[in-house]
Each structure stands twice: as C-alpha cells, then as structure tokens.
C-alpha cells in the first residue's frame, strides 16, 4: 500500500498540504515566540502566592487597597498593600497615582515581583467611578467570596503579607 493516492488530483492536494503545513507551523511558532513577553497574566494576591510567580515575570496584580497601608515617600515613591480575602501583597510604585486611587478601592497594578516578594509596579490603574471595579478583580473577588457589593461592611485584612509565613 502506497502513501501517495492514485488520483493525480489527490496527489497534487497532498503535495500542497505537505508543503504548506511546515511553513504555517513555523509562522505560528514564531508568532507565539515573539508574543511570549507581551502576555501579562492577572493574579490576586492569593493566586500569586499559590502560583509562586517567578521574580521579574511581568504580571498584573489586582485587589483592594488595604486601609491604612498607603505610605508616600519623598521623591514620588509610594508603598501600599493590595489585599484579597486570603492574602496581601506589598506594592512599591514610583510615580503619580491616579486621581481616583484611594484606600479600600479596587486597583490593578502592572509590574513584577522582586526577589524579596514586593510587587514593583510600573503602572497603577484605579476604578473610574463608585460602582466600577476592573472586571478581572471583581471576578476574582467573587470567586473567593470577598465581593461585598454596596452597603456591605468593609473587608477584613488580617492576612499576612505576601511571602511571609502564616501563624
């Protein structure tokens, strides 16, 4: 039994397919290789802790800004804590925060964790009105049972900081 079909038309189609398939596979492979650094995964603090995100890996970290955690340093450096129901993550940011950034609000920070477990943000995005929360943050908080909606009491942020053992 021969690999090649007996029909001349079928042989031509098979030849074209065998010539085009490797070229197409190579193109897809090169596109995925080129985009590998453009992909930015979204994590809540608990998900980042569970996933053991590698230091230097570009990700998005979202959650609620913990009350009393915002510390502004001279020179434009700001530190704050992003929390969900199960964990917290310390965030360091250099620059001006969005006008709508405040404690208790949902944010998404883009950046990477450093070797000590501190999230170094390159950009901070804040919600734009009192009812809006970034979709990924709202979905993750609902999944964890942290979603409070309007009129609910403020969340309890008793969880330890990212990278520190629980007691």
PDB file of N, CA and C in Angstrom, residues 18-84:
ATOM      1  N   UNK A  18       1.479  19.133   2.231  1.00  0.00           N
ATOM      2  CA  UNK A  18       2.762  18.828   2.856  1.00  0.00           C
ATOM      3  C   UNK A  18       3.753  19.979   2.726  1.00  0.00           C
ATOM      4  N   UNK A  19       3.611  20.798   1.715  1.00  0.00           N
ATOM      5  CA  UNK A  19       4.492  21.959   1.556  1.00  0.00           C
ATOM      6  C   UNK A  19       4.051  23.128   2.435  1.00  0.00           C
ATOM      7  N   UNK A  20       2.749  23.322   2.595  1.00  0.00           N
ATOM      8  CA  UNK A  20       2.221  24.468   3.334  1.00  0.00           C
ATOM      9  C   UNK A  20       2.240  24.238   4.847  1.00  0.00           C
ATOM     10  N   UNK A  21       2.003  23.023   5.316  1.00  0.00           N
ATOM     11  CA  UNK A  21       1.901  22.742   6.753  1.00  0.00           C
ATOM     12  C   UNK A  21       3.135  23.161   7.543  1.00  0.00           C
ATOM     13  N   UNK A  22       4.362  22.807   7.120  1.00  0.00           N
ATOM     14  CA  UNK A  22       5.526  23.240   7.906  1.00  0.00           C
ATOM     15  C   UNK A  22       5.702  24.762   7.915  1.00  0.00           C
ATOM     16  N   UNK A  23       5.402  25.403   6.801  1.00  0.00           N
ATOM     17  CA  UNK A  23       5.520  26.863   6.741  1.00  0.00           C
ATOM     18  C   UNK A  23       4.528  27.502   7.703  1.00  0.00           C
ATOM     19  N   UNK A  24       3.304  27.007   7.723  1.00  0.00           N
ATOM     20  CA  UNK A  24       2.283  27.523   8.625  1.00  0.00           C
ATOM     21  C   UNK A  24       2.658  27.259  10.089  1.00  0.00           C
ATOM     22  N   UNK A  25       3.149  26.071  10.383  1.00  0.00           N
ATOM     23  CA  UNK A  25       3.570  25.740  11.751  1.00  0.00           C
ATOM     24  C   UNK A  25       4.717  26.646  12.194  1.00  0.00           C
ATOM     25  N   UNK A  26       5.660  26.909  11.304  1.00  0.00           N
ATOM     26  CA  UNK A  26       6.775  27.797  11.619  1.00  0.00           C
ATOM     27  C   UNK A  26       6.281  29.217  11.887  1.00  0.00           C
ATOM     28  N   UNK A  27       5.340  29.696  11.088  1.00  0.00           N
ATOM     29  CA  UNK A  27       4.798  31.049  11.276  1.00  0.00           C
ATOM     30  C   UNK A  27       4.087  31.168  12.620  1.00  0.00           C
ATOM     31  N   UNK A  28       3.285  30.183  12.974  1.00  0.00           N
ATOM     32  CA  UNK A  28       2.581  30.204  14.260  1.00  0.00           C
ATOM     33  C   UNK A  28       3.585  30.140  15.404  1.00  0.00           C
ATOM     34  N   UNK A  29       4.585  29.284  15.278  1.00  0.00           N
ATOM     35  CA  UNK A  29       5.610  29.176  16.315  1.00  0.00           C
ATOM     36  C   UNK A  29       6.368  30.479  16.528  1.00  0.00           C
ATOM     37  N   UNK A  30       6.750  31.135  15.438  1.00  0.00           N
ATOM     38  CA  UNK A  30       7.455  32.412  15.545  1.00  0.00           C
ATOM     39  C   UNK A  30       6.574  33.500  16.146  1.00  0.00           C
ATOM     40  N   UNK A  31       5.295  33.503  15.794  1.00  0.00           N
ATOM     41  CA  UNK A  31       4.369  34.495  16.362  1.00  0.00           C
ATOM     42  C   UNK A  31       4.224  34.293  17.867  1.00  0.00           C
ATOM     43  N   UNK A  32       4.051  33.059  18.294  1.00  0.00           N
ATOM     44  CA  UNK A  32       3.934  32.786  19.732  1.00  0.00           C
ATOM     45  C   UNK A  32       5.231  33.106  20.468  1.00  0.00           C
ATOM     46  N   UNK A  33       6.364  32.817  19.861  1.00  0.00           N
ATOM     47  CA  UNK A  33       7.650  33.129  20.472  1.00  0.00           C
ATOM     48  C   UNK A  33       7.817  34.642  20.626  1.00  0.00           C
ATOM     49  N   UNK A  34       7.400  35.382  19.626  1.00  0.00           N
ATOM     50  CA  UNK A  34       7.508  36.840  19.675  1.00  0.00           C
ATOM     51  C   UNK A  34       6.575  37.476  20.682  1.00  0.00           C
ATOM     52  N   UNK A  35       5.438  36.847  20.934  1.00  0.00           N
ATOM     53  CA  UNK A  35       4.455  37.410  21.857  1.00  0.00           C
ATOM     54  C   UNK A  35       4.623  36.940  23.293  1.00  0.00           C
ATOM     55  N   UNK A  36       5.566  36.066  23.571  1.00  0.00           N
ATOM     56  CA  UNK A  36       5.669  35.475  24.902  1.00  0.00           C
ATOM     57  C   UNK A  36       5.886  36.521  25.996  1.00  0.00           C
ATOM     58  N   UNK A  37       6.591  37.607  25.706  1.00  0.00           N
ATOM     59  CA  UNK A  37       6.819  38.639  26.719  1.00  0.00           C
ATOM     60  C   UNK A  37       5.682  39.649  26.777  1.00  0.00           C
ATOM     61  N   UNK A  38       4.786  39.617  25.814  1.00  0.00           N
ATOM     62  CA  UNK A  38       3.669  40.546  25.790  1.00  0.00           C
ATOM     63  C   UNK A  38       2.494  40.062  26.638  1.00  0.00           C
ATOM     64  N   UNK A  39       2.501  38.802  26.966  1.00  0.00           N
ATOM     65  CA  UNK A  39       1.399  38.235  27.740  1.00  0.00           C
ATOM     66  C   UNK A  39       1.588  38.620  29.197  1.00  0.00           C
ATOM     67  N   UNK A  40       0.555  39.203  29.774  1.00  0.00           N
ATOM     68  CA  UNK A  40       0.601  39.615  31.171  1.00  0.00           C
ATOM     69  C   UNK A  40      -0.543  38.931  31.909  1.00  0.00           C
ATOM     70  N   UNK A  41      -0.210  37.977  32.763  1.00  0.00           N
ATOM     71  CA  UNK A  41      -1.219  37.231  33.490  1.00  0.00           C
ATOM     72  C   UNK A  41      -1.759  38.049  34.652  1.00  0.00           C
ATOM     73  N   UNK A  42      -3.033  37.835  34.984  1.00  0.00           N
ATOM     74  CA  UNK A  42      -3.668  38.544  36.093  1.00  0.00           C
ATOM     75  C   UNK A  42      -3.726  37.637  37.305  1.00  0.00           C
ATOM     76  N   UNK A  43      -3.345  38.181  38.459  1.00  0.00           N
ATOM     77  CA  UNK A  43      -3.400  37.450  39.717  1.00  0.00           C
ATOM     78  C   UNK A  43      -3.976  38.334  40.815  1.00  0.00           C
ATOM     79  N   UNK A  44      -4.665  37.714  41.766  1.00  0.00           N
ATOM     80  CA  UNK A  44      -4.959  38.363  43.039  1.00  0.00           C
ATOM     81  C   UNK A  44      -3.774  38.021  43.946  1.00  0.00           C
ATOM     82  N   UNK A  45      -3.636  38.652  45.100  1.00  0.00           N
ATOM     83  CA  UNK A  45      -2.512  38.298  45.974  1.00  0.00           C
ATOM     84  C   UNK A  45      -2.481  36.810  46.352  1.00  0.00           C
ATOM     85  N   UNK A  46      -3.640  36.215  46.640  1.00  0.00           N
ATOM     86  CA  UNK A  46      -3.667  34.796  46.996  1.00  0.00           C
ATOM     87  C   UNK A  46      -3.262  33.920  45.820  1.00  0.00           C
ATOM     88  N   UNK A  47      -3.723  34.254  44.631  1.00  0.00           N
ATOM     89  CA  UNK A  47      -3.354  33.475  43.447  1.00  0.00           C
ATOM     90  C   UNK A  47      -1.862  33.600  43.155  1.00  0.00           C
ATOM     91  N   UNK A  48      -1.303  34.783  43.338  1.00  0.00           N
ATOM     92  CA  UNK A  48       0.128  34.982  43.113  1.00  0.00           C
ATOM     93  C   UNK A  48       0.945  34.171  44.109  1.00  0.00           C
ATOM     94  N   UNK A  49       0.488  34.130  45.339  1.00  0.00           N
ATOM     95  CA  UNK A  49       1.189  33.360  46.372  1.00  0.00           C
ATOM     96  C   UNK A  49       1.134  31.869  46.053  1.00  0.00           C
ATOM     97  N   UNK A  50      -0.038  31.384  45.633  1.00  0.00           N
ATOM     98  CA  UNK A  50      -0.191  29.963  45.301  1.00  0.00           C
ATOM     99  C   UNK A  50       0.601  29.589  44.050  1.00  0.00           C
ATOM    100  N   UNK A  51       0.672  30.495  43.080  1.00  0.00           N
ATOM    101  CA  UNK A  51       1.348  30.206  41.818  1.00  0.00           C
ATOM    102  C   UNK A  51       2.862  30.351  41.922  1.00  0.00           C
ATOM    103  N   UNK A  52       3.356  30.916  43.016  1.00  0.00           N
ATOM    104  CA  UNK A  52       4.793  31.163  43.188  1.00  0.00           C
ATOM    105  C   UNK A  52       5.347  31.861  41.948  1.00  0.00           C
ATOM    106  N   UNK A  53       4.807  33.041  41.661  1.00  0.00           N
ATOM    107  CA  UNK A  53       5.205  33.808  40.485  1.00  0.00           C
ATOM    108  C   UNK A  53       6.695  34.104  40.565  1.00  0.00           C
ATOM    109  N   UNK A  54       7.398  33.797  39.499  1.00  0.00           N
ATOM    110  CA  UNK A  54       8.845  33.990  39.459  1.00  0.00           C
ATOM    111  C   UNK A  54       9.194  35.479  39.531  1.00  0.00           C
ATOM    112  N   UNK A  55      10.221  35.846  40.295  1.00  0.00           N
ATOM    113  CA  UNK A  55      10.640  37.246  40.333  1.00  0.00           C
ATOM    114  C   UNK A  55      11.021  37.725  38.931  1.00  0.00           C
ATOM    115  N   UNK A  56      10.570  38.931  38.594  1.00  0.00           N
ATOM    116  CA  UNK A  56      10.872  39.511  37.293  1.00  0.00           C
ATOM    117  C   UNK A  56       9.845  39.186  36.222  1.00  0.00           C
ATOM    118  N   UNK A  57       8.948  38.266  36.477  1.00  0.00           N
ATOM    119  CA  UNK A  57       7.910  37.899  35.490  1.00  0.00           C
ATOM    120  C   UNK A  57       6.829  38.979  35.484  1.00  0.00           C
ATOM    121  N   UNK A  58       6.547  39.543  34.323  1.00  0.00           N
ATOM    122  CA  UNK A  58       5.568  40.621  34.191  1.00  0.00           C
ATOM    123  C   UNK A  58       4.158  40.072  34.385  1.00  0.00           C
ATOM    124  N   UNK A  59       3.438  40.603  35.378  1.00  0.00           N
ATOM    125  CA  UNK A  59       2.065  40.185  35.663  1.00  0.00           C
ATOM    126  C   UNK A  59       1.235  41.399  36.049  1.00  0.00           C
ATOM    127  N   UNK A  60      -0.063  41.174  36.174  1.00  0.00           N
ATOM    128  CA  UNK A  60      -0.967  42.184  36.709  1.00  0.00           C
ATOM    129  C   UNK A  60      -1.454  41.675  38.058  1.00  0.00           C
ATOM    130  N   UNK A  61      -1.423  42.544  39.053  1.00  0.00           N
ATOM    131  CA  UNK A  61      -1.857  42.199  40.398  1.00  0.00           C
ATOM    132  C   UNK A  61      -3.061  43.068  40.729  1.00  0.00           C
ATOM    133  N   UNK A  62      -4.149  42.445  41.130  1.00  0.00           N
ATOM    134  CA  UNK A  62      -5.353  43.212  41.416  1.00  0.00           C
ATOM    135  C   UNK A  62      -5.963  42.833  42.735  1.00  0.00           C
ATOM    136  N   UNK A  63      -6.630  43.785  43.331  1.00  0.00           N
ATOM    137  CA  UNK A  63      -7.308  43.570  44.598  1.00  0.00           C
ATOM    138  C   UNK A  63      -7.733  44.908  45.176  1.00  0.00           C
ATOM    139  N   UNK A  64      -7.995  44.905  46.464  1.00  0.00           N
ATOM    140  CA  UNK A  64      -8.423  46.114  47.156  1.00  0.00           C
ATOM    141  C   UNK A  64      -7.238  46.708  47.919  1.00  0.00           C
ATOM    142  N   UNK A  65      -7.111  48.028  47.883  1.00  0.00           N
ATOM    143  CA  UNK A  65      -6.041  48.702  48.622  1.00  0.00           C
ATOM    144  C   UNK A  65      -6.413  48.667  50.098  1.00  0.00           C
ATOM    145  N   UNK A  66      -5.529  48.108  50.895  1.00  0.00           N
ATOM    146  CA  UNK A  66      -5.786  47.943  52.324  1.00  0.00           C
ATOM    147  C   UNK A  66      -5.830  49.303  53.021  1.00  0.00           C
ATOM    148  N   UNK A  67      -6.801  49.472  53.906  1.00  0.00           N
ATOM    149  CA  UNK A  67      -6.932  50.722  54.664  1.00  0.00           C
ATOM    150  C   UNK A  67      -5.697  50.923  55.544  1.00  0.00           C
ATOM    151  N   UNK A  68      -5.169  52.143  55.537  1.00  0.00           N
ATOM    152  CA  UNK A  68      -4.026  52.499  56.371  1.00  0.00           C
ATOM    153  C   UNK A  68      -2.686  52.016  55.847  1.00  0.00           C
ATOM    154  N   UNK A  69      -2.640  51.508  54.622  1.00  0.00           N
ATOM    155  CA  UNK A  69      -1.386  50.940  54.117  1.00  0.00           C
ATOM    156  C   UNK A  69      -0.617  51.867  53.171  1.00  0.00           C
ATOM    157  N   UNK A  70      -1.228  52.956  52.741  1.00  0.00           N
ATOM    158  CA  UNK A  70      -0.580  53.828  51.757  1.00  0.00           C
ATOM    159  C   UNK A  70       0.461  54.704  52.454  1.00  0.00           C
ATOM    160  N   UNK A  71       1.712  54.591  52.010  1.00  0.00           N
ATOM    161  CA  UNK A  71       2.813  55.381  52.558  1.00  0.00           C
ATOM    162  C   UNK A  71       3.484  56.084  51.388  1.00  0.00           C
ATOM    163  N   UNK A  72       3.473  57.419  51.423  1.00  0.00           N
ATOM    164  CA  UNK A  72       4.107  58.204  50.362  1.00  0.00           C
ATOM    165  C   UNK A  72       5.455  58.696  50.860  1.00  0.00           C
ATOM    166  N   UNK A  73       6.487  58.420  50.063  1.00  0.00           N
ATOM    167  CA  UNK A  73       7.854  58.822  50.401  1.00  0.00           C
ATOM    168  C   UNK A  73       8.243  60.029  49.568  1.00  0.00           C
ATOM    169  N   UNK A  74       9.204  60.834  50.043  1.00  0.00           N
ATOM    170  CA  UNK A  74       9.695  61.943  49.225  1.00  0.00           C
ATOM    171  C   UNK A  74      10.305  61.400  47.935  1.00  0.00           C
ATOM    172  N   UNK A  75      10.142  62.134  46.875  1.00  0.00           N
ATOM    173  CA  UNK A  75      10.701  61.711  45.597  1.00  0.00           C
ATOM    174  C   UNK A  75       9.728  60.949  44.724  1.00  0.00           C
ATOM    175  N   UNK A  76       8.485  60.793  45.186  1.00  0.00           N
ATOM    176  CA  UNK A  76       7.479  60.159  44.350  1.00  0.00           C
ATOM    177  C   UNK A  76       7.284  58.671  44.560  1.00  0.00           C
ATOM    178  N   UNK A  77       8.002  58.057  45.509  1.00  0.00           N
ATOM    179  CA  UNK A  77       7.799  56.644  45.787  1.00  0.00           C
ATOM    180  C   UNK A  77       6.585  56.450  46.686  1.00  0.00           C
ATOM    181  N   UNK A  78       5.784  55.444  46.357  1.00  0.00           N
ATOM    182  CA  UNK A  78       4.592  55.134  47.137  1.00  0.00           C
ATOM    183  C   UNK A  78       4.595  53.645  47.423  1.00  0.00           C
ATOM    184  N   UNK A  79       4.251  53.277  48.649  1.00  0.00           N
ATOM    185  CA  UNK A  79       4.088  51.880  49.021  1.00  0.00           C
ATOM    186  C   UNK A  79       2.688  51.701  49.569  1.00  0.00           C
ATOM    187  N   UNK A  80       2.062  50.587  49.208  1.00  0.00           N
ATOM    188  CA  UNK A  80       0.748  50.256  49.730  1.00  0.00           C
ATOM    189  C   UNK A  80       0.569  48.751  49.666  1.00  0.00           C
ATOM    190  N   UNK A  81      -0.501  48.268  50.260  1.00  0.00           N
ATOM    191  CA  UNK A  81      -0.776  46.839  50.303  1.00  0.00           C
ATOM    192  C   UNK A  81      -2.064  46.566  49.542  1.00  0.00           C
ATOM    193  N   UNK A  82      -2.005  45.596  48.633  1.00  0.00           N
ATOM    194  CA  UNK A  82      -3.184  45.127  47.915  1.00  0.00           C
ATOM    195  C   UNK A  82      -3.600  43.821  48.570  1.00  0.00           C
ATOM    196  N   UNK A  83      -4.897  43.686  48.835  1.00  0.00           N
ATOM    197  CA  UNK A  83      -5.362  42.519  49.574  1.00  0.00           C
ATOM    198  C   UNK A  83      -6.586  41.898  48.924  1.00  0.00           C
ATOM    199  N   UNK A  84      -6.737  40.623  49.179  1.00  0.00           N
ATOM    200  CA  UNK A  84      -7.985  39.931  48.903  1.00  0.00           C
ATOM    201  C   UNK A  84      -8.350  39.231  50.207  1.00  0.00           C
TER     202      UNK A  84
END
